[in-house]
Short mmCIF file of C-alpha atoms and ligand atoms in Angstrom, two decimals:
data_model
loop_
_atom_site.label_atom_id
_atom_site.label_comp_id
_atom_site.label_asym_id
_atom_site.label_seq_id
_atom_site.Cartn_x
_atom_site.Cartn_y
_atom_site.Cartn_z
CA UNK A 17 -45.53 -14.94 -7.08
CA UNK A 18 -45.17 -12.16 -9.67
CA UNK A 19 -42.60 -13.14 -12.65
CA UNK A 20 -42.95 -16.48 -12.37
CA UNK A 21 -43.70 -18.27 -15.44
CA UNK A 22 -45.77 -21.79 -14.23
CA UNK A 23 -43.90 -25.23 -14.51
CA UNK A 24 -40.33 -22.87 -14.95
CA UNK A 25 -38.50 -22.30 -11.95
CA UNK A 26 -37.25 -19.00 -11.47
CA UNK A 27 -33.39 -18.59 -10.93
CA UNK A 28 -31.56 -16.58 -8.55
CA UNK A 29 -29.58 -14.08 -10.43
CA UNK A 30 -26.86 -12.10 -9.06
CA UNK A 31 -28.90 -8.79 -10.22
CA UNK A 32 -31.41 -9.37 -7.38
CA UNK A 33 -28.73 -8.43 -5.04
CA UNK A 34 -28.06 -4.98 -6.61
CA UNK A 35 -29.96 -1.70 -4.91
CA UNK A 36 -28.75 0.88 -7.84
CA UNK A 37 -27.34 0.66 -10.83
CA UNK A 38 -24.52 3.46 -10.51
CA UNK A 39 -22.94 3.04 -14.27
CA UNK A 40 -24.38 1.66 -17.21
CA UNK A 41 -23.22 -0.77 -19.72
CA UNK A 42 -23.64 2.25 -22.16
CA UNK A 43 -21.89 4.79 -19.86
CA UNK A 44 -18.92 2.54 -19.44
CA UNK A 45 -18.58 1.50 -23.34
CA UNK A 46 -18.90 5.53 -24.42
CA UNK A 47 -16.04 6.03 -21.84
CA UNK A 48 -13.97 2.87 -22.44
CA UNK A 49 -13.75 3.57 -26.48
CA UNK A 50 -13.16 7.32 -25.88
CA UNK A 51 -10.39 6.09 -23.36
CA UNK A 52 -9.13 3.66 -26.40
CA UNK A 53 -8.98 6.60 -28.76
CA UNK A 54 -7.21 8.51 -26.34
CA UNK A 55 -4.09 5.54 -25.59
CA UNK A 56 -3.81 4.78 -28.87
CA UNK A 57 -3.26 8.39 -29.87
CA UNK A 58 -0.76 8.81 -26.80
CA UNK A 59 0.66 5.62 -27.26
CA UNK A 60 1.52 5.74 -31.17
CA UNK A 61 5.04 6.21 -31.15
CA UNK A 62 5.84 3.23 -27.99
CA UNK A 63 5.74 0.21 -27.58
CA UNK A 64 2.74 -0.28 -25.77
CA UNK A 65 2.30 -3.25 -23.22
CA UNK A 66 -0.84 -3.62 -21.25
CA UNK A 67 -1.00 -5.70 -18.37
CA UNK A 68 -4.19 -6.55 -16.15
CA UNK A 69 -4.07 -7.16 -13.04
CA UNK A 70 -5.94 -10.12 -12.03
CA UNK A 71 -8.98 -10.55 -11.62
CA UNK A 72 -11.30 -7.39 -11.11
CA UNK A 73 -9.93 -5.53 -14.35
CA UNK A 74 -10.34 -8.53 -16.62
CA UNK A 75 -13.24 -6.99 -17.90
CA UNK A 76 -12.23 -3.59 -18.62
CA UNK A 77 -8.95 -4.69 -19.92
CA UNK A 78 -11.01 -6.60 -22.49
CA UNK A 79 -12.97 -3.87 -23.95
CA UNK A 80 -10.06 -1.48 -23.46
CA UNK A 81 -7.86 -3.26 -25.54
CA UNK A 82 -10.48 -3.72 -28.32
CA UNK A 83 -10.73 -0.28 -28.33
CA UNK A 84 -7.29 0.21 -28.77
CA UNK A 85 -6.32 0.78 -32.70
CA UNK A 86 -2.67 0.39 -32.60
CA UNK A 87 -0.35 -2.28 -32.42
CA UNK A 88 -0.25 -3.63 -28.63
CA UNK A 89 0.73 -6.85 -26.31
CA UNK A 90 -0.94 -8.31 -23.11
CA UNK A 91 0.14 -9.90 -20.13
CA UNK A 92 -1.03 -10.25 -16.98
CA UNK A 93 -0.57 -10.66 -13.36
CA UNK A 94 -1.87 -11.33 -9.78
CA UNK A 95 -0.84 -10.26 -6.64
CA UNK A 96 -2.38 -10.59 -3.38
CA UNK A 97 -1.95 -8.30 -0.70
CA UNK A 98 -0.45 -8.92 3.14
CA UNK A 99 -1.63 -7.66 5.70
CA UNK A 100 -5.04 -9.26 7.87
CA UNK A 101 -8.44 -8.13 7.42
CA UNK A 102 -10.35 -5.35 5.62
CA UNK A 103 -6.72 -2.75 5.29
CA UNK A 104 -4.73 -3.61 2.72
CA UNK A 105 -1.35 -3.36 4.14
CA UNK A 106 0.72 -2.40 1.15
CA UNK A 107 2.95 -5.50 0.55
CA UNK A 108 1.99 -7.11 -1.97
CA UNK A 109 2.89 -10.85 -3.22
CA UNK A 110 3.30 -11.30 -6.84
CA UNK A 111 0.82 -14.57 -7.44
CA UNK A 112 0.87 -14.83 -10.81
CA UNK A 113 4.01 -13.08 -12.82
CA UNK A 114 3.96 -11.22 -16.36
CA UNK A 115 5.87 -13.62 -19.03
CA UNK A 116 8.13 -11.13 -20.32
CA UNK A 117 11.13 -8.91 -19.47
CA UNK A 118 9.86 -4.94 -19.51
CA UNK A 119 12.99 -2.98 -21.06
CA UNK A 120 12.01 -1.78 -24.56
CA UNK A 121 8.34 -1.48 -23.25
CA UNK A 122 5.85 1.30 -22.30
CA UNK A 123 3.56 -0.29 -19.85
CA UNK A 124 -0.06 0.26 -19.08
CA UNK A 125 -0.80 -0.98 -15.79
CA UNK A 126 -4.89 -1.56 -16.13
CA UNK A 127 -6.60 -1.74 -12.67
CA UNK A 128 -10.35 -2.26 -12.06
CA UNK A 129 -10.61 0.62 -9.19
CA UNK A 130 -7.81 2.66 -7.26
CA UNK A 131 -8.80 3.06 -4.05
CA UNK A 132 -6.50 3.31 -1.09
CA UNK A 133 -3.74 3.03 -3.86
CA UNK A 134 -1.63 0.68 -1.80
CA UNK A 135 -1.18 -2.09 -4.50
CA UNK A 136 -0.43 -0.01 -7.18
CA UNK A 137 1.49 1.65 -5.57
CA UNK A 138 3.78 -1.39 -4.59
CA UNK A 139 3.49 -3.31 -7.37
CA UNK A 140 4.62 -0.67 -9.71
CA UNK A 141 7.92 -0.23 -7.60
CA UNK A 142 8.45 -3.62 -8.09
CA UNK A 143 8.18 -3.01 -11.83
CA UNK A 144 10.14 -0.17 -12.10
CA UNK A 145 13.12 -1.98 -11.41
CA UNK A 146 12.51 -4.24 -14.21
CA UNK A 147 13.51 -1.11 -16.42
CA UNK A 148 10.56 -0.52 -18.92
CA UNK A 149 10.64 2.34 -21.09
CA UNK A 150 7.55 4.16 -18.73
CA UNK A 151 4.74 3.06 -15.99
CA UNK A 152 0.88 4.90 -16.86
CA UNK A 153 -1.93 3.65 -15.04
CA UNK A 154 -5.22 3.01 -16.61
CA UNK A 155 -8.40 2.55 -14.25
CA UNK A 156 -11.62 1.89 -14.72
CA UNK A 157 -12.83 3.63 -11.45
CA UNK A 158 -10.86 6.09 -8.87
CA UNK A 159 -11.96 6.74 -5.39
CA UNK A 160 -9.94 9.83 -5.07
CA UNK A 161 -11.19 9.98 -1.42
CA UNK A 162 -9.87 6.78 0.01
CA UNK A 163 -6.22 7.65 -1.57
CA UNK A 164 -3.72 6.65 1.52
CA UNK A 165 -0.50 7.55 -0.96
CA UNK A 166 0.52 9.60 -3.33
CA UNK A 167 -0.51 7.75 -6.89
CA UNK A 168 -3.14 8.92 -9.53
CA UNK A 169 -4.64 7.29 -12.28
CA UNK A 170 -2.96 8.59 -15.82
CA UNK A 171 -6.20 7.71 -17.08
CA UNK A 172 -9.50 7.06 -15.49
CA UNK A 173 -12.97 6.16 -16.94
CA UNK A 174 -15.06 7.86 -13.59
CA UNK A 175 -14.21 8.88 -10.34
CA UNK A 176 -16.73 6.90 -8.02
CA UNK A 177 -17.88 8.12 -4.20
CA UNK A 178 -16.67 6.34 -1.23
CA UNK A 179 -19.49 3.33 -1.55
CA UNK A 180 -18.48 -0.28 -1.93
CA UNK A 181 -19.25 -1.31 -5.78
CA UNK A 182 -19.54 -4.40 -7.87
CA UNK A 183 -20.30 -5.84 -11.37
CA UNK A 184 -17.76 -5.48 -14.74
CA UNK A 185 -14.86 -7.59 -13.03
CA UNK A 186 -15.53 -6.28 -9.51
CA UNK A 187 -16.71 -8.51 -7.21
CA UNK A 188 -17.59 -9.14 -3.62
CA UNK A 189 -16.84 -12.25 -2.16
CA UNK A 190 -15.15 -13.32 -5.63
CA UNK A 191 -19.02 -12.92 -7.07
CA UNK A 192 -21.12 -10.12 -9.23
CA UNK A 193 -17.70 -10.07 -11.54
CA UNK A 194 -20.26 -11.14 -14.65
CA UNK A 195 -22.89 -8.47 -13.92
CA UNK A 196 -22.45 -5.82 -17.23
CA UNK A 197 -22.79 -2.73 -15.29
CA UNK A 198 -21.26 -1.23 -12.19
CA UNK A 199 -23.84 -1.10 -9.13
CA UNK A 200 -24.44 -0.82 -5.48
CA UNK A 201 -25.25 -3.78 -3.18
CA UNK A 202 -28.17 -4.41 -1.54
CA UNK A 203 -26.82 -3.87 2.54
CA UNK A 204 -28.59 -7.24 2.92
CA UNK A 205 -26.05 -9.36 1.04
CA UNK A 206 -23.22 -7.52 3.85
CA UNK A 207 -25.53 -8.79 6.84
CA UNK A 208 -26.06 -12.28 5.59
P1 IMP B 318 -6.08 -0.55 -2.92
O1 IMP B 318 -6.09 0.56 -3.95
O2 IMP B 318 -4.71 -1.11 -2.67
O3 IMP B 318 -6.79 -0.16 -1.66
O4 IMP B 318 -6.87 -1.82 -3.45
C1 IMP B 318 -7.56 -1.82 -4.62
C2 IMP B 318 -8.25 -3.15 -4.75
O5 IMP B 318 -9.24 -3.31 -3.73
C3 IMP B 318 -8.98 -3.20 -6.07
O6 IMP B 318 -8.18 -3.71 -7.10
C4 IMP B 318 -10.18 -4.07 -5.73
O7 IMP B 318 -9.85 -5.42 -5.93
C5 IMP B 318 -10.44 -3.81 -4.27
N1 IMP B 318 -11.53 -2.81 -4.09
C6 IMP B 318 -11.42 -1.57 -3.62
N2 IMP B 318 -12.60 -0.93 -3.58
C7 IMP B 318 -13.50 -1.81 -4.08
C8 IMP B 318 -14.93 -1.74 -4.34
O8 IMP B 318 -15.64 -0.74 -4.11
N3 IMP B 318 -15.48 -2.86 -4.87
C9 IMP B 318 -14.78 -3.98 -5.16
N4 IMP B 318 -13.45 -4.08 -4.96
C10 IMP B 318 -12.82 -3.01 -4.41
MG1 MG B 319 -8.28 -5.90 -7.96
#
């Protein structure tokens, strides 16, 4: 078999599974530091607190924040969503809390994709009434078609079409979070 070198045995990597790449790790670091320039500009007069929610924006939120040049804190949290099968119901259950009380604090909520909008748009009721100073959102990708309520992305890296996507902290089936870029899966890996 082609690519094979003899005696070494070849490993499956989770790039075989991908059919296109749709964003490259070059197109999303030009975009991430531009968006970094353009927070910490906004942001130098708060008191900025980003928080990631766990786990698909891990990734982003760790290239966003290095590309962040003015003072800032982390936290982070996890929620799951209610609700059975593939529709995310719009209740969401707070997993994993942030450490710290908001008031004094301009938060950055920093989501891997906004799709239907549903979490977001929960969770940041819920933080609302922890008084913080203000709520933006900060997303890597937007699916501005799938949007079921009224919430948009403050600031948003690319708007993506309707098309199931993994890699840089998205996953399916809690895998391709480690691939670099952002691509399209083979239908295959669906059927299996
Ligand atoms: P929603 O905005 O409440 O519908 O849910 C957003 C969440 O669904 C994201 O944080 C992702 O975890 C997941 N999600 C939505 N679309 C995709 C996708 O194309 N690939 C991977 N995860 C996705
Ligand atoms: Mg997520």
């Amino acid at each position: 078999m082609p690519g094979i070198i003899p005696g070494k045995e070849r490993f499956i990597t989770v790039k075989d599974d991908i059919l296109k790449v749709l964003l490259t790790e070059e197109e999303i670091q030009n975009k991430v530091e531009e968006l970094g320039r353009r927070i910490s500009q906004d942001y130098a007069d708060k008191n900025l607190l980003m928080v990631s929610v766990l786990k698909g924006s891990v990734v982003f939120m760790a290239d966003l924040m290095r590309a962040i040049s003015i003072p800032a804190r982390i936290d982070f949290m996890s929620v799951s969503s209610y609700g059975s099968g593939v529709k995310t119901s719009g209740v969401v259950k707070i997993i994993k809390d942030l450490d710290i009380p908001l008031e004094g604090y301009d938060l950055l909520l920093v989501e891997d994709i906004l799709d239907s909008g549903m979490t977001l748009h929960y969770l940041r009721e819920i933080l609302y009434q922890r008084k913080p100073r203000s709520i933006r959102i900060a997303t890597l990708l937007d699916k501005p078609e799938r949007r079921g309520v009224d919430i948009y992305a403050d600031y948003s890296c690319f708007e993506v079409p309707d098309e199931f996507v993994v890699g840089y902290g998205l996953d399916y089936d809690e895998k391709y979070r480690n691939l670099p870029y952002v691509g399209i899966l083979k239908p295959s890996v669906y059927e299996k």
